[in-house]
Amino acid sequence: MASLSSNIVDPAPLSGIEGAKRLAAWTAVDRHIKPEHKIIGIGSGSTVPYVVERIVAQGKEVNKDRVFLPTGFQSKELIVKGGLTLADIDQYTELDVTIDGADEVDPELNCIKGGGACQLREKVLAEAAETFIVVADYRKNSHLLGTAWKQGVPIEVSPFAYAPLLNALLSPNKLGAKSAKLRMSPSGGKAGPVVTDNGNFVIDAVFSESEYKNPKEILVKLKLVTGVVEVGLFCGMAKVAYFGNEDGSVTALFASGRTELIGKSEEILPAKAQEN
Ligand SMILES: O=C(CO)[C@H](O)[C@H](O)COP(=O)(O)O
């Protein structure tokens, strides 16, 4: 695939969910990726490609002094194919901004993440960033975690410990999840469980509505269990979440609880590749 930067043009208008993802991503980049931002974390999933395309559209001149840190194989490929400079967290332990998707977001900006099994590296880059921004389509804007995203909280676990962890999760007198399943590779893929970029397994655990009202408590409880590597609950981390809406508007939800409705898509014009 040619580098995006070499032939980016005003992309064809998108509608529906893909259009909503793009609107959220473009709005977030326009507002939070400024020329002074040089060390940028790129999340994973199907929304972040629109983040990268909008960053590339800012032009080679501004991007030549930036480095981009990936949160997994897909994220790395986006950076490389976008003609952007790849860097590693070993070199840059503090980032200016990280932008990432989410599987579900509640009104307090608690996020379920890990639908793509990347939550460990995503949380490392989110935590290392001065500003962490979430971008998603309207399906992820939820009044309570677990209502739209029913697959459960993705828990990255040591392969050695997955069986006792499953047992503990399903034991009412232990972790008491409503359900817990080892995430298997999709049919036609590699036989066996999904293996993360870190060589671990993922258990998806569903909790009760009352537990989802306090996701931080679920997070702390799980993090203390031996064999748990990382939990796909991002609590108190995002500064703002942008949701692309079906009508072409964008809803911004701030950590303060404030929301802002941003106009129709005609106000978020495709960026012209800068002449370089
Ligand atoms: O956490 C993630 C991967 O582990 C993704 O950011 C999350 O699953 C959202 O993906 P998408 O943008 O495709 O909805």
Short mmCIF file of N, CA and C in Angstrom, two decimals, residues 157-229:
data_model
loop_
_atom_site.label_atom_id
_atom_site.label_comp_id
_atom_site.label_asym_id
_atom_site.label_seq_id
_atom_site.Cartn_x
_atom_site.Cartn_y
_atom_site.Cartn_z
N VAL A 157 -3.94 -12.06 30.61
CA VAL A 157 -3.46 -12.95 31.68
C VAL A 157 -2.26 -13.77 31.22
N SER A 158 -1.47 -14.18 32.18
CA SER A 158 -0.36 -15.09 31.89
C SER A 158 -0.93 -16.44 31.44
N PRO A 159 -0.44 -16.98 30.33
CA PRO A 159 -0.96 -18.29 29.89
C PRO A 159 -0.86 -19.35 30.99
N PHE A 160 0.19 -19.24 31.81
CA PHE A 160 0.39 -20.25 32.87
C PHE A 160 -0.75 -20.22 33.88
N ALA A 161 -1.36 -19.05 34.03
CA ALA A 161 -2.34 -18.87 35.12
C ALA A 161 -3.79 -18.86 34.64
N TYR A 162 -4.02 -19.05 33.34
CA TYR A 162 -5.38 -18.78 32.84
C TYR A 162 -6.42 -19.70 33.46
N ALA A 163 -6.08 -20.97 33.68
CA ALA A 163 -7.10 -21.91 34.17
C ALA A 163 -7.54 -21.56 35.61
N PRO A 164 -6.60 -21.40 36.54
CA PRO A 164 -7.06 -20.99 37.89
C PRO A 164 -7.73 -19.62 37.89
N LEU A 165 -7.32 -18.75 36.98
CA LEU A 165 -7.97 -17.43 36.90
C LEU A 165 -9.42 -17.57 36.45
N LEU A 166 -9.62 -18.40 35.44
CA LEU A 166 -11.00 -18.65 34.99
C LEU A 166 -11.84 -19.18 36.15
N ASN A 167 -11.25 -20.10 36.88
CA ASN A 167 -11.96 -20.70 38.00
C ASN A 167 -12.31 -19.65 39.06
N ALA A 168 -11.32 -18.81 39.37
CA ALA A 168 -11.56 -17.75 40.38
C ALA A 168 -12.61 -16.76 39.90
N LEU A 169 -12.57 -16.42 38.63
CA LEU A 169 -13.53 -15.45 38.09
C LEU A 169 -14.95 -16.00 38.19
N LEU A 170 -15.09 -17.29 37.99
CA LEU A 170 -16.42 -17.90 37.96
C LEU A 170 -16.90 -18.34 39.34
N SER A 171 -16.02 -18.26 40.34
CA SER A 171 -16.42 -18.67 41.68
C SER A 171 -17.14 -17.53 42.39
N PRO A 172 -18.40 -17.72 42.78
CA PRO A 172 -19.16 -16.64 43.44
C PRO A 172 -18.46 -16.11 44.68
N ASN A 173 -17.77 -17.00 45.38
CA ASN A 173 -17.13 -16.53 46.63
C ASN A 173 -15.72 -16.00 46.39
N LYS A 174 -15.33 -15.91 45.08
CA LYS A 174 -14.03 -15.31 44.78
C LYS A 174 -14.27 -14.04 43.96
N LEU A 175 -14.10 -14.09 42.64
CA LEU A 175 -14.25 -12.85 41.85
C LEU A 175 -15.66 -12.66 41.32
N GLY A 176 -16.42 -13.75 41.28
CA GLY A 176 -17.86 -13.64 41.05
C GLY A 176 -18.31 -13.00 39.76
N ALA A 177 -17.58 -13.23 38.68
CA ALA A 177 -18.04 -12.71 37.38
C ALA A 177 -19.29 -13.47 36.94
N LYS A 178 -20.13 -12.80 36.16
CA LYS A 178 -21.32 -13.49 35.64
C LYS A 178 -20.93 -14.53 34.61
N SER A 179 -19.88 -14.21 33.84
CA SER A 179 -19.35 -15.20 32.90
C SER A 179 -17.89 -14.84 32.65
N ALA A 180 -17.13 -15.82 32.21
CA ALA A 180 -15.72 -15.58 31.88
C ALA A 180 -15.30 -16.63 30.86
N LYS A 181 -14.68 -16.13 29.79
CA LYS A 181 -14.29 -17.05 28.72
C LYS A 181 -12.89 -16.71 28.22
N LEU A 182 -12.12 -17.73 27.96
CA LEU A 182 -10.82 -17.55 27.31
C LEU A 182 -11.09 -17.16 25.86
N ARG A 183 -10.49 -16.06 25.40
CA ARG A 183 -10.75 -15.60 24.03
C ARG A 183 -10.01 -16.49 23.03
N MET A 184 -10.78 -17.15 22.20
CA MET A 184 -10.20 -18.05 21.19
C MET A 184 -10.04 -17.32 19.86
N SER A 185 -9.06 -17.79 19.09
CA SER A 185 -8.88 -17.23 17.74
C SER A 185 -10.13 -17.50 16.92
N PRO A 186 -10.51 -16.55 16.06
CA PRO A 186 -11.70 -16.75 15.24
C PRO A 186 -11.53 -17.96 14.32
N SER A 187 -12.65 -18.53 13.94
CA SER A 187 -12.57 -19.74 13.08
C SER A 187 -11.82 -19.37 11.80
N GLY A 188 -10.98 -20.28 11.36
CA GLY A 188 -10.18 -20.01 10.15
C GLY A 188 -8.85 -19.38 10.51
N GLY A 189 -8.77 -18.92 11.80
CA GLY A 189 -7.47 -18.36 12.22
C GLY A 189 -6.65 -19.45 12.87
N LYS A 190 -5.67 -19.01 13.63
CA LYS A 190 -4.81 -19.98 14.33
C LYS A 190 -5.68 -20.76 15.32
N ALA A 191 -5.52 -22.04 15.33
CA ALA A 191 -6.29 -22.84 16.28
C ALA A 191 -5.82 -22.50 17.69
N GLY A 192 -6.78 -22.34 18.59
CA GLY A 192 -6.40 -22.08 19.98
C GLY A 192 -6.70 -20.66 20.40
N PRO A 193 -6.20 -20.26 21.58
CA PRO A 193 -6.54 -18.95 22.12
C PRO A 193 -5.85 -17.81 21.37
N VAL A 194 -6.46 -16.62 21.43
CA VAL A 194 -5.81 -15.40 20.96
C VAL A 194 -4.56 -15.19 21.81
N VAL A 195 -3.44 -14.86 21.15
CA VAL A 195 -2.19 -14.57 21.87
C VAL A 195 -1.87 -13.09 21.62
N THR A 196 -1.70 -12.33 22.68
CA THR A 196 -1.48 -10.88 22.53
C THR A 196 -0.07 -10.61 21.99
N ASP A 197 0.19 -9.34 21.68
CA ASP A 197 1.54 -8.95 21.22
C ASP A 197 2.59 -9.20 22.31
N ASN A 198 2.12 -9.46 23.51
CA ASN A 198 3.04 -9.67 24.63
C ASN A 198 3.13 -11.15 25.00
N GLY A 199 2.48 -12.01 24.18
CA GLY A 199 2.57 -13.44 24.41
C GLY A 199 1.62 -13.95 25.48
N ASN A 200 0.59 -13.15 25.79
CA ASN A 200 -0.35 -13.56 26.84
C ASN A 200 -1.71 -13.95 26.27
N PHE A 201 -2.58 -14.45 27.11
CA PHE A 201 -3.95 -14.78 26.73
C PHE A 201 -4.88 -13.66 27.18
N VAL A 202 -6.14 -13.74 26.70
CA VAL A 202 -7.16 -12.77 27.12
C VAL A 202 -8.38 -13.55 27.62
N ILE A 203 -8.82 -13.18 28.81
CA ILE A 203 -10.09 -13.71 29.33
C ILE A 203 -11.09 -12.55 29.30
N ASP A 204 -12.26 -12.78 28.72
CA ASP A 204 -13.32 -11.77 28.72
C ASP A 204 -14.31 -12.11 29.82
N ALA A 205 -14.43 -11.21 30.78
CA ALA A 205 -15.28 -11.49 31.96
C ALA A 205 -16.41 -10.46 32.05
N VAL A 206 -17.62 -10.96 32.17
CA VAL A 206 -18.81 -10.09 32.29
C VAL A 206 -19.16 -9.92 33.76
N PHE A 207 -19.41 -8.69 34.17
CA PHE A 207 -19.76 -8.41 35.55
C PHE A 207 -21.20 -7.91 35.63
N SER A 208 -21.67 -7.74 36.86
CA SER A 208 -23.07 -7.33 37.04
C SER A 208 -23.21 -5.82 36.82
N GLU A 209 -24.47 -5.43 36.60
CA GLU A 209 -24.76 -4.00 36.40
C GLU A 209 -24.26 -3.18 37.60
N SER A 210 -24.50 -3.71 38.78
CA SER A 210 -24.09 -2.94 39.98
C SER A 210 -22.56 -2.83 40.03
N GLU A 211 -21.88 -3.87 39.59
CA GLU A 211 -20.41 -3.78 39.58
C GLU A 211 -19.93 -2.80 38.52
N TYR A 212 -20.60 -2.78 37.39
CA TYR A 212 -20.17 -1.86 36.32
C TYR A 212 -20.38 -0.39 36.72
N LYS A 213 -21.20 -0.19 37.76
CA LYS A 213 -21.39 1.20 38.21
C LYS A 213 -20.13 1.74 38.88
N ASN A 214 -19.27 0.80 39.31
CA ASN A 214 -18.00 1.20 39.95
C ASN A 214 -16.83 0.45 39.29
N PRO A 215 -16.57 0.80 38.03
CA PRO A 215 -15.54 0.06 37.28
C PRO A 215 -14.16 0.10 37.93
N LYS A 216 -13.86 1.15 38.66
CA LYS A 216 -12.56 1.24 39.33
C LYS A 216 -12.40 0.11 40.35
N GLU A 217 -13.51 -0.23 41.01
CA GLU A 217 -13.46 -1.33 41.99
C GLU A 217 -13.19 -2.67 41.30
N ILE A 218 -13.79 -2.85 40.12
CA ILE A 218 -13.50 -4.09 39.36
C ILE A 218 -12.03 -4.11 38.98
N LEU A 219 -11.54 -2.96 38.51
CA LEU A 219 -10.14 -2.85 38.08
C LEU A 219 -9.18 -3.21 39.20
N VAL A 220 -9.38 -2.60 40.36
CA VAL A 220 -8.47 -2.84 41.49
C VAL A 220 -8.55 -4.30 41.94
N LYS A 221 -9.76 -4.81 42.00
CA LYS A 221 -9.95 -6.22 42.43
C LYS A 221 -9.19 -7.16 41.50
N LEU A 222 -9.31 -6.93 40.20
CA LEU A 222 -8.67 -7.85 39.25
C LEU A 222 -7.15 -7.68 39.22
N LYS A 223 -6.71 -6.43 39.36
CA LYS A 223 -5.26 -6.19 39.28
C LYS A 223 -4.51 -6.90 40.41
N LEU A 224 -5.20 -7.18 41.50
CA LEU A 224 -4.53 -7.81 42.66
C LEU A 224 -4.45 -9.32 42.52
N VAL A 225 -5.06 -9.85 41.46
CA VAL A 225 -5.10 -11.32 41.34
C VAL A 225 -3.85 -11.81 40.62
N THR A 226 -3.19 -12.76 41.20
CA THR A 226 -1.95 -13.30 40.60
C THR A 226 -2.22 -13.86 39.21
N GLY A 227 -1.40 -13.46 38.27
CA GLY A 227 -1.57 -13.96 36.89
C GLY A 227 -2.26 -12.97 35.97
N VAL A 228 -2.90 -11.96 36.57
CA VAL A 228 -3.48 -10.91 35.74
C VAL A 228 -2.37 -9.95 35.34
N VAL A 229 -2.25 -9.72 34.04
CA VAL A 229 -1.22 -8.81 33.52
C VAL A 229 -1.78 -7.41 33.38
#
